[in-house]
Amino acid sequence: MINVSSAVRGRPGSGARKAVVLGLAGLLAASGVLATAGTAAAGTTLGQSAAEKGRYFGAAVANHRLGESNYVTTLNREFNSVTAENEMKWDATEPSRGNFQFGNADRIVNHARGQGKMVRGHTLVWHSQLPGWVQGLDTNNLRSAMNNHINQLAGRYRGQIHSWDVVNEAFEDGGSGARRNSVFQQRLGNGWIEEAFRTARQADPNAKLCYNDYNTDDWSHAKTQAVYNMVRDFKNRGVPIDCVGLQSHFNNQSPVPGNYQTTLQSFANLGVDVQITELDIAGSGQQQAESYRTVTRACLNVSRCTGITVWGIPDHYSWRADQTPLLFDRNYNKKPAYNAVLEELNR
Ligand code: G3I
């Protein structure tokens, strides 16, 4: 499996930034993986086929599944990027103040890198899965705890993470477009998000720094517009942000919107990459497959959409297993959705 990690890293704001986008295809071409037009053999795995399009195709991985042979075989064969589903979150890595525990995260990173896969970092600052001790801090202590947490995490994996979700889910749902009323917002005020990004840039200058959220897929939604306005403001003021992650958890109440590609392209037009970071789509059969196809095609149609991550491998290990939202069934058979994604990647 090709290691594409060096291809998507690069120092934001420098000339290397543009080269990163073009460079992924270039590097793959130079390594012989990207076949020239007309001679390309269709890839036979998601990661290989995505790489041929200058993208990555990743999966969220749970440390406690790494002993299961079907799980590991499928992971190793199909994906060229890995996200820790829970193991890099604040509650897992700093359960009490200053007491850092990296064992489970290390295991995932080491497995991924040992297989030549890239690693996405998820997530540095999030109001959820936040240990109780953080909630009780006053302003000064919260600021230093947040910055220390970012420094410890991003510092430990410096040079090994292609993209970090620096801040996760900081906006409210619904029509307000407001910042979520989290402990960070309450104690640190509006500046906390950019402070987190500035700290992360210092801690790992070569990682792409992403803002990641859900329900930001429909271009007409207030939350999407609010995130867009924040990213535009950051770019205008030189706050270091390189990418927007669209989680893209879809179901019947929240299907893939018709303007999804418009959303991806609109963010990209601000001068950031977009990544589909937690894709899963409730359903089954051809209907589910067509939704996956739509998402894949939208990403491929946007040159700065650099990769897709699905939020798990087999359906039964999904955070919403009852909705069978993934690409493999419980026996690790490829579902119609898998075939649609692969076909789309190979078009
Ligand atoms: O670690 C404990 C374990 O000690 C305990 O025995 C067990 C009993 O239930 O719970 C374990 O914690 C669970 C944790 O996953 C690790 O498995 C939590 O209960 C469970 O709530 C937690 O769920 C995770 C969820 O985030 C938490 O918010 C899901 O696995 C994970 O898929 C999900 O991922 C989030 C992204 O990070 C952000 N975007 C939305 C996405 C889906 O909710």
GROMACS .gro file of C-alpha atoms and ligand atoms in nm:
model
  390
    1MET     CA    1   0.000   0.000   0.000
    2ILE     CA    2   0.141   0.335  -0.095
    3ASN     CA    3   0.225   0.581   0.179
    4VAL     CA    4   0.062   0.903   0.068
    5SER     CA    5   0.114   1.091   0.392
    6SER     CA    6   0.401   1.306   0.276
    7ALA     CA    7   0.196   1.410  -0.021
    8VAL     CA    8  -0.081   1.577   0.172
    9ARG     CA    9   0.133   1.747   0.430
   10GLY     CA   10   0.284   2.081   0.356
   11ARG     CA   11   0.336   2.412   0.516
   12PRO     CA   12   0.015   2.610   0.482
   13GLY     CA   13   0.043   2.960   0.352
   14SER     CA   14   0.359   2.883   0.163
   15GLY     CA   15   0.399   2.798  -0.204
   16ALA     CA   16   0.409   2.441  -0.089
   17ARG     CA   17   0.040   2.465  -0.010
   18LYS     CA   18  -0.067   2.467  -0.371
   19ALA     CA   19   0.192   2.209  -0.448
   20VAL     CA   20   0.031   1.987  -0.190
   21VAL     CA   21  -0.287   1.960  -0.391
   22LEU     CA   22  -0.112   1.902  -0.718
   23GLY     CA   23   0.168   1.720  -0.544
   24LEU     CA   24  -0.039   1.427  -0.431
   25ALA     CA   25  -0.114   1.329  -0.789
   26GLY     CA   26   0.242   1.411  -0.889
   27LEU     CA   27   0.397   1.202  -0.618
   28LEU     CA   28   0.170   0.912  -0.694
   29ALA     CA   29   0.255   0.943  -1.062
   30ALA     CA   30   0.626   0.953  -0.988
   31SER     CA   31   0.597   0.644  -0.775
   32GLY     CA   32   0.429   0.464  -1.060
   33VAL     CA   33   0.102   0.422  -0.875
   34LEU     CA   34  -0.082   0.681  -1.077
   35ALA     CA   35  -0.106   0.535  -1.422
   36THR     CA   36  -0.106   0.770  -1.715
   37ALA     CA   37  -0.427   0.846  -1.898
   38GLY     CA   38  -0.549   0.563  -2.110
   39THR     CA   39  -0.339   0.302  -1.940
   40ALA     CA   40  -0.487   0.316  -1.592
   41ALA     CA   41  -0.595  -0.019  -1.465
   42ALA     CA   42  -0.902   0.009  -1.245
   43GLY     CA   43  -0.807  -0.007  -0.880
   44THR     CA   44  -0.938  -0.303  -0.688
   45THR     CA   45  -0.950  -0.145  -0.343
   46LEU     CA   46  -1.087   0.183  -0.214
   47GLY     CA   47  -0.746   0.313  -0.111
   48GLN     CA   48  -0.576   0.218  -0.436
   49SER     CA   49  -0.853   0.363  -0.651
   50ALA     CA   50  -0.866   0.684  -0.448
   51ALA     CA   51  -0.487   0.717  -0.473
   52GLU     CA   52  -0.514   0.693  -0.849
   53LYS     CA   53  -0.736   1.000  -0.826
   54GLY     CA   54  -0.492   1.180  -0.595
   55ARG     CA   55  -0.713   1.122  -0.292
   56TYR     CA   56  -0.709   0.908   0.018
   57PHE     CA   57  -0.985   0.674   0.134
   58GLY     CA   58  -0.986   0.617   0.508
   59ALA     CA   59  -1.179   0.452   0.789
   60ALA     CA   60  -1.236   0.520   1.156
   61VAL     CA   61  -1.072   0.243   1.355
   62ALA     CA   62  -1.129   0.121   1.711
   63ASN     CA   63  -0.824   0.003   1.901
   64HIS     CA   64  -1.010  -0.283   2.066
   65ARG     CA   65  -1.089  -0.437   1.725
   66LEU     CA   66  -0.728  -0.462   1.613
   67GLY     CA   67  -0.708  -0.819   1.739
   68GLU     CA   68  -0.986  -0.938   1.507
   69SER     CA   69  -0.851  -1.089   1.190
   70ASN     CA   70  -1.140  -1.005   0.953
   71TYR     CA   71  -1.138  -0.648   1.074
   72VAL     CA   72  -0.764  -0.606   1.032
   73THR     CA   73  -0.756  -0.784   0.697
   74THR     CA   74  -1.025  -0.552   0.561
   75LEU     CA   75  -0.861  -0.244   0.709
   76ASN     CA   76  -0.521  -0.331   0.572
   77ARG     CA   77  -0.652  -0.418   0.227
   78GLU     CA   78  -0.900  -0.138   0.160
   79PHE     CA   79  -0.797   0.184   0.329
   80ASN     CA   80  -0.496   0.413   0.306
   81SER     CA   81  -0.589   0.650   0.588
   82VAL     CA   82  -0.693   0.581   0.946
   83THR     CA   83  -0.877   0.790   1.206
   84ALA     CA   84  -0.893   0.681   1.570
   85GLU     CA   85  -1.266   0.658   1.643
   86ASN     CA   86  -1.227   0.751   2.011
   87GLU     CA   87  -0.869   0.699   2.121
   88MET     CA   88  -0.731   1.049   2.059
   89LYS     CA   89  -1.019   1.230   2.228
   90TRP     CA   90  -0.962   1.432   2.543
   91ASP     CA   91  -1.126   1.184   2.780
   92ALA     CA   92  -0.908   0.905   2.642
   93THR     CA   93  -0.579   1.095   2.637
   94GLU     CA   94  -0.593   1.322   2.944
   95PRO     CA   95  -0.845   1.170   3.186
   96SER     CA   96  -0.707   1.381   3.470
   97ARG     CA   97  -0.514   1.703   3.440
   98GLY     CA   98  -0.162   1.653   3.313
   99ASN     CA   99  -0.198   1.274   3.317
  100PHE     CA  100  -0.155   1.182   2.953
  101GLN     CA  101  -0.229   0.831   2.830
  102PHE     CA  102  -0.135   0.753   2.474
  103GLY     CA  103  -0.128   0.372   2.472
  104ASN     CA  104  -0.443   0.310   2.268
  105ALA     CA  105  -0.383   0.599   2.031
  106ASP     CA  106  -0.023   0.486   1.981
  107ARG     CA  107  -0.142   0.140   1.891
  108ILE     CA  108  -0.363   0.274   1.615
  109VAL     CA  109  -0.097   0.512   1.484
  110ASN     CA  110   0.166   0.240   1.486
  111HIS     CA  111  -0.060  -0.005   1.310
  112ALA     CA  112  -0.151   0.248   1.042
  113ARG     CA  113   0.203   0.365   0.982
  114GLY     CA  114   0.335   0.011   0.987
  115GLN     CA  115   0.099  -0.057   0.697
  116GLY     CA  116   0.204   0.259   0.511
  117LYS     CA  117  -0.122   0.436   0.583
  118MET     CA  118  -0.181   0.800   0.663
  119VAL     CA  119  -0.334   0.906   0.995
  120ARG     CA  120  -0.600   1.172   1.058
  121GLY     CA  121  -0.602   1.321   1.405
  122HIS     CA  122  -0.941   1.337   1.576
  123THR     CA  123  -0.983   1.556   1.775
  124LEU     CA  124  -0.799   1.818   1.981
  125VAL     CA  125  -1.081   2.030   2.126
  126TRP     CA  126  -1.442   1.914   2.150
  127HIS     CA  127  -1.713   1.986   2.405
  128SER     CA  128  -1.810   1.616   2.410
  129GLN     CA  129  -1.609   1.327   2.553
  130LEU     CA  130  -1.452   1.599   2.762
  131PRO     CA  131  -1.348   1.488   3.110
  132GLY     CA  132  -1.525   1.644   3.405
  133TRP     CA  133  -1.216   1.818   3.538
  134VAL     CA  134  -1.205   2.042   3.232
  135GLN     CA  135  -1.562   2.159   3.283
  136GLY     CA  136  -1.477   2.289   3.629
  137LEU     CA  137  -1.185   2.514   3.533
  138ASP     CA  138  -1.191   2.893   3.548
  139THR     CA  139  -1.094   3.103   3.247
  140ASN     CA  140  -0.719   3.113   3.300
  141ASN     CA  141  -0.691   2.748   3.386
  142LEU     CA  142  -0.912   2.645   3.096
  143ARG     CA  143  -0.698   2.844   2.855
  144SER     CA  144  -0.377   2.687   2.976
  145ALA     CA  145  -0.532   2.339   2.991
  146MET     CA  146  -0.661   2.370   2.634
  147ASN     CA  147  -0.330   2.489   2.497
  148ASN     CA  148  -0.137   2.229   2.693
  149HIS     CA  149  -0.367   1.955   2.567
  150ILE     CA  150  -0.314   2.064   2.207
  151ASN     CA  151   0.061   2.090   2.256
  152GLN     CA  152   0.085   1.745   2.412
  153LEU     CA  153  -0.130   1.570   2.153
  154ALA     CA  154  -0.011   1.743   1.839
  155GLY     CA  155   0.343   1.743   1.974
  156ARG     CA  156   0.349   1.370   2.041
  157TYR     CA  157   0.239   1.287   1.689
  158ARG     CA  158   0.417   1.575   1.521
  159GLY     CA  159   0.502   1.479   1.164
  160GLN     CA  160   0.282   1.168   1.175
  161ILE     CA  161  -0.065   1.318   1.124
  162HIS     CA  162  -0.169   1.442   0.782
  163SER     CA  163  -0.467   1.641   0.913
  164TRP     CA  164  -0.588   1.732   1.261
  165ASP     CA  165  -0.946   1.806   1.354
  166VAL     CA  166  -0.836   2.095   1.572
  167VAL     CA  167  -1.184   2.199   1.678
  168ASN     CA  168  -1.490   1.976   1.649
  169GLU     CA  169  -1.859   2.071   1.645
  170ALA     CA  170  -1.838   2.426   1.780
  171PHE     CA  171  -2.162   2.550   1.623
  172GLU     CA  172  -2.525   2.503   1.727
  173ASP     CA  173  -2.774   2.306   1.524
  174GLY     CA  174  -3.086   2.472   1.394
  175GLY     CA  175  -3.135   2.808   1.237
  176SER     CA  176  -2.937   3.035   1.468
  177GLY     CA  177  -2.592   2.999   1.317
  178ALA     CA  178  -2.460   3.062   1.668
  179ARG     CA  179  -2.156   2.922   1.837
  180ARG     CA  180  -2.236   2.627   2.059
  181ASN     CA  181  -2.265   2.730   2.422
  182SER     CA  182  -1.978   2.507   2.533
  183VAL     CA  183  -1.748   2.553   2.829
  184PHE     CA  184  -1.485   2.688   2.588
  185GLN     CA  185  -1.725   2.944   2.446
  186GLN     CA  186  -1.849   3.045   2.791
  187ARG     CA  187  -1.511   3.089   2.956
  188LEU     CA  188  -1.283   3.191   2.668
  189GLY     CA  189  -1.523   3.384   2.444
  190ASN     CA  190  -1.520   3.403   2.066
  191GLY     CA  191  -1.142   3.390   2.034
  192TRP     CA  192  -1.106   3.033   2.156
  193ILE     CA  193  -1.130   2.864   1.817
  194GLU     CA  194  -0.858   3.070   1.655
  195GLU     CA  195  -0.642   3.034   1.964
  196ALA     CA  196  -0.671   2.657   1.931
  197PHE     CA  197  -0.566   2.675   1.564
  198ARG     CA  198  -0.268   2.901   1.638
  199THR     CA  199  -0.150   2.667   1.912
  200ALA     CA  200  -0.191   2.363   1.687
  201ARG     CA  201   0.012   2.526   1.409
  202GLN     CA  202   0.303   2.575   1.647
  203ALA     CA  203   0.274   2.222   1.780
  204ASP     CA  204   0.275   2.049   1.440
  205PRO     CA  205   0.355   2.293   1.161
  206ASN     CA  206   0.317   2.036   0.883
  207ALA     CA  207  -0.024   1.895   0.970
  208LYS     CA  208  -0.324   2.033   0.790
  209LEU     CA  209  -0.545   2.200   1.044
  210CYS     CA  210  -0.917   2.135   1.002
  211TYR     CA  211  -1.241   2.262   1.148
  212ASN     CA  212  -1.478   1.960   1.161
  213ASP     CA  213  -1.856   1.952   1.201
  214TYR     CA  214  -2.181   1.771   1.115
  215ASN     CA  215  -2.497   1.909   0.952
  216THR     CA  216  -2.280   2.134   0.742
  217ASP     CA  217  -2.352   1.952   0.417
  218ASP     CA  218  -2.648   2.157   0.293
  219TRP     CA  219  -2.527   2.487   0.156
  220SER     CA  220  -2.853   2.661   0.253
  221HIS     CA  221  -2.837   2.570   0.622
  222ALA     CA  222  -2.755   2.836   0.879
  223LYS     CA  223  -2.490   2.616   1.039
  224THR     CA  224  -2.312   2.567   0.706
  225GLN     CA  225  -2.316   2.941   0.645
  226ALA     CA  226  -2.190   3.012   0.996
  227VAL     CA  227  -1.892   2.779   0.951
  228TYR     CA  228  -1.828   2.928   0.607
  229ASN     CA  229  -1.824   3.280   0.752
  230MET     CA  230  -1.583   3.175   1.024
  231VAL     CA  231  -1.346   3.012   0.775
  232ARG     CA  232  -1.363   3.316   0.546
  233ASP     CA  233  -1.285   3.543   0.841
  234PHE     CA  234  -0.993   3.319   0.945
  235LYS     CA  235  -0.850   3.324   0.594
  236ASN     CA  236  -0.889   3.702   0.573
  237ARG     CA  237  -0.710   3.755   0.903
  238GLY     CA  238  -0.438   3.495   0.855
  239VAL     CA  239  -0.560   3.256   1.123
  240PRO     CA  240  -0.396   2.924   1.034
  241ILE     CA  241  -0.669   2.699   0.894
  242ASP     CA  242  -0.612   2.460   0.605
  243CYS     CA  243  -0.919   2.250   0.578
  244VAL     CA  244  -1.284   2.200   0.656
  245GLY     CA  245  -1.406   1.856   0.754
  246LEU     CA  246  -1.762   1.764   0.668
  247GLN     CA  247  -1.857   1.472   0.886
  248SER     CA  248  -2.144   1.378   0.653
  249HIS     CA  249  -2.355   1.148   0.870
  250PHE     CA  250  -2.661   1.092   0.656
  251ASN     CA  251  -2.995   0.921   0.717
  252ASN     CA  252  -3.357   0.950   0.602
  253GLN     CA  253  -3.418   1.267   0.801
  254SER     CA  254  -3.094   1.414   0.679
  255PRO     CA  255  -3.018   1.272   0.331
  256VAL     CA  256  -2.734   1.378   0.103
  257PRO     CA  257  -2.848   1.726  -0.005
  258GLY     CA  258  -2.879   1.813  -0.373
  259ASN     CA  259  -2.636   2.100  -0.323
  260TYR     CA  260  -2.366   1.892  -0.152
  261GLN     CA  261  -2.108   1.953  -0.422
  262THR     CA  262  -2.184   2.326  -0.407
  263THR     CA  263  -2.101   2.316  -0.038
  264LEU     CA  264  -1.770   2.138  -0.096
  265GLN     CA  265  -1.677   2.375  -0.378
  266SER     CA  266  -1.778   2.686  -0.183
  267PHE     CA  267  -1.550   2.598   0.107
  268ALA     CA  268  -1.272   2.507  -0.135
  269ASN     CA  269  -1.310   2.846  -0.301
  270LEU     CA  270  -1.205   3.006   0.026
  271GLY     CA  271  -0.862   2.852  -0.023
  272VAL     CA  272  -0.895   2.554   0.209
  273ASP     CA  273  -0.908   2.182   0.140
  274VAL     CA  274  -1.224   1.993   0.216
  275GLN     CA  275  -1.230   1.643   0.354
  276ILE     CA  276  -1.528   1.415   0.411
  277THR     CA  277  -1.433   1.297   0.754
  278GLU     CA  278  -1.697   1.065   0.905
  279LEU     CA  279  -1.910   0.943   0.619
  280ASP     CA  280  -2.190   0.699   0.688
  281ILE     CA  281  -2.532   0.672   0.526
  282ALA     CA  282  -2.823   0.484   0.683
  283GLY     CA  283  -2.999   0.238   0.455
  284SER     CA  284  -2.934  -0.065   0.239
  285GLY     CA  285  -2.917  -0.191  -0.116
  286GLN     CA  286  -2.922   0.029  -0.423
  287GLN     CA  287  -3.070   0.330  -0.249
  288GLN     CA  288  -2.783   0.346  -0.006
  289ALA     CA  289  -2.539   0.271  -0.287
  290GLU     CA  290  -2.660   0.564  -0.493
  291SER     CA  291  -2.618   0.802  -0.200
  292TYR     CA  292  -2.261   0.682  -0.150
  293ARG     CA  293  -2.204   0.725  -0.522
  294THR     CA  294  -2.330   1.084  -0.508
  295VAL     CA  295  -2.096   1.171  -0.222
  296THR     CA  296  -1.796   1.010  -0.389
  297ARG     CA  297  -1.865   1.182  -0.717
  298ALA     CA  298  -1.906   1.519  -0.549
  299CYS     CA  299  -1.566   1.483  -0.384
  300LEU     CA  300  -1.399   1.379  -0.708
  301ASN     CA  301  -1.556   1.676  -0.885
  302VAL     CA  302  -1.396   1.920  -0.641
  303SER     CA  303  -1.021   1.932  -0.685
  304ARG     CA  304  -0.960   2.042  -0.327
  305CYS     CA  305  -1.165   1.757  -0.183
  306THR     CA  306  -0.862   1.554  -0.084
  307GLY     CA  307  -1.014   1.248   0.076
  308ILE     CA  308  -1.303   1.054   0.223
  309THR     CA  309  -1.315   0.870   0.555
  310VAL     CA  310  -1.597   0.631   0.641
  311TRP     CA  311  -1.690   0.615   1.008
  312GLY     CA  312  -1.620   0.248   1.063
  313ILE     CA  313  -1.565  -0.074   0.867
  314PRO     CA  314  -1.844  -0.334   0.917
  315ASP     CA  315  -2.200  -0.224   0.991
  316HIS     CA  316  -2.226  -0.394   1.328
  317TYR     CA  317  -1.941  -0.187   1.476
  318SER     CA  318  -2.092   0.144   1.369
  319TRP     CA  319  -2.197   0.397   1.635
  320ARG     CA  320  -2.544   0.349   1.481
  321ALA     CA  321  -2.527  -0.017   1.387
  322ASP     CA  322  -2.906  -0.053   1.358
  323GLN     CA  323  -2.898   0.173   1.051
  324THR     CA  324  -2.639  -0.042   0.869
  325PRO     CA  325  -2.465   0.271   0.738
  326LEU     CA  326  -2.126   0.137   0.625
  327LEU     CA  327  -1.965  -0.032   0.324
  328PHE     CA  328  -1.922  -0.385   0.468
  329ASP     CA  329  -2.185  -0.607   0.626
  330ARG     CA  330  -2.130  -0.788   0.955
  331ASN     CA  331  -1.957  -1.073   0.769
  332TYR     CA  332  -1.727  -0.829   0.592
  333ASN     CA  333  -1.898  -0.884   0.259
  334LYS     CA  334  -1.880  -0.585   0.027
  335LYS     CA  335  -2.221  -0.417   0.008
  336PRO     CA  336  -2.371  -0.256  -0.303
  337ALA     CA  337  -2.257   0.074  -0.151
  338TYR     CA  338  -1.897  -0.049  -0.161
  339ASN     CA  339  -1.929  -0.140  -0.528
  340ALA     CA  340  -2.080   0.198  -0.610
  341VAL     CA  341  -1.795   0.384  -0.438
  342LEU     CA  342  -1.527   0.174  -0.605
  343GLU     CA  343  -1.692   0.213  -0.944
  344GLU     CA  344  -1.712   0.587  -0.898
  345LEU     CA  345  -1.347   0.609  -0.790
  346ASN     CA  346  -1.250   0.414  -1.101
  347ARG     CA  347  -1.454   0.619  -1.348
  348G3I     O1  348  -1.475   0.356   2.695
  348G3I     C1  349  -1.599   0.319   2.754
  348G3I     C2  350  -1.588   0.187   2.818
  348G3I     O2  351  -1.494   0.194   2.922
  348G3I     C3  352  -1.725   0.145   2.869
  348G3I     O3  353  -1.719   0.016   2.922
  348G3I     C4  354  -1.827   0.148   2.757
  348G3I     C5  355  -1.966   0.114   2.803
  348G3I     O4  356  -2.063   0.171   2.719
  348G3I     O5  357  -1.829   0.276   2.704
  348G3I     C6  358  -1.704   0.315   2.648
  348G3I     O6  359  -1.715   0.443   2.595
  348G3I     C7  360  -1.787   0.454   2.475
  348G3I     C8  361  -1.694   0.510   2.368
  348G3I     O7  362  -1.766   0.535   2.251
  348G3I     C9  363  -1.579   0.415   2.337
  348G3I     O8  364  -1.628   0.293   2.287
  348G3I    C10  365  -1.903   0.548   2.497
  348G3I     O9  366  -1.997   0.490   2.584
  348G3I    C11  367  -1.969   0.583   2.366
  348G3I    O10  368  -2.063   0.686   2.389
  348G3I    C12  369  -1.865   0.631   2.268
  348G3I    O11  370  -1.932   0.662   2.147
  348G3I    C13  371  -1.857   0.731   2.053
  348G3I    C14  372  -1.916   0.870   2.029
  348G3I    O12  373  -1.843   0.936   1.927
  348G3I    C15  374  -1.910   0.954   2.154
  348G3I    O13  375  -1.959   1.081   2.132
  348G3I    C16  376  -1.860   0.653   1.922
  348G3I    O14  377  -1.789   0.531   1.939
  348G3I    C17  378  -1.795   0.733   1.809
  348G3I    O15  379  -1.820   0.669   1.687
  348G3I    C18  380  -1.856   0.871   1.803
  348G3I    O16  381  -1.791   0.946   1.704
  348G3I    C19  382  -1.838   1.078   1.683
  348G3I    C20  383  -1.719   1.162   1.641
  348G3I    O17  384  -1.616   1.152   1.736
  348G3I    C21  385  -1.760   1.309   1.620
  348G3I     N1  386  -1.871   1.320   1.530
  348G3I    C22  387  -1.987   1.236   1.557
  348G3I    C23  388  -1.944   1.089   1.572
  348G3I    C24  389  -2.065   1.000   1.593
  348G3I    O18  390  -2.128   1.028   1.713
   0.00000   0.00000   0.00000
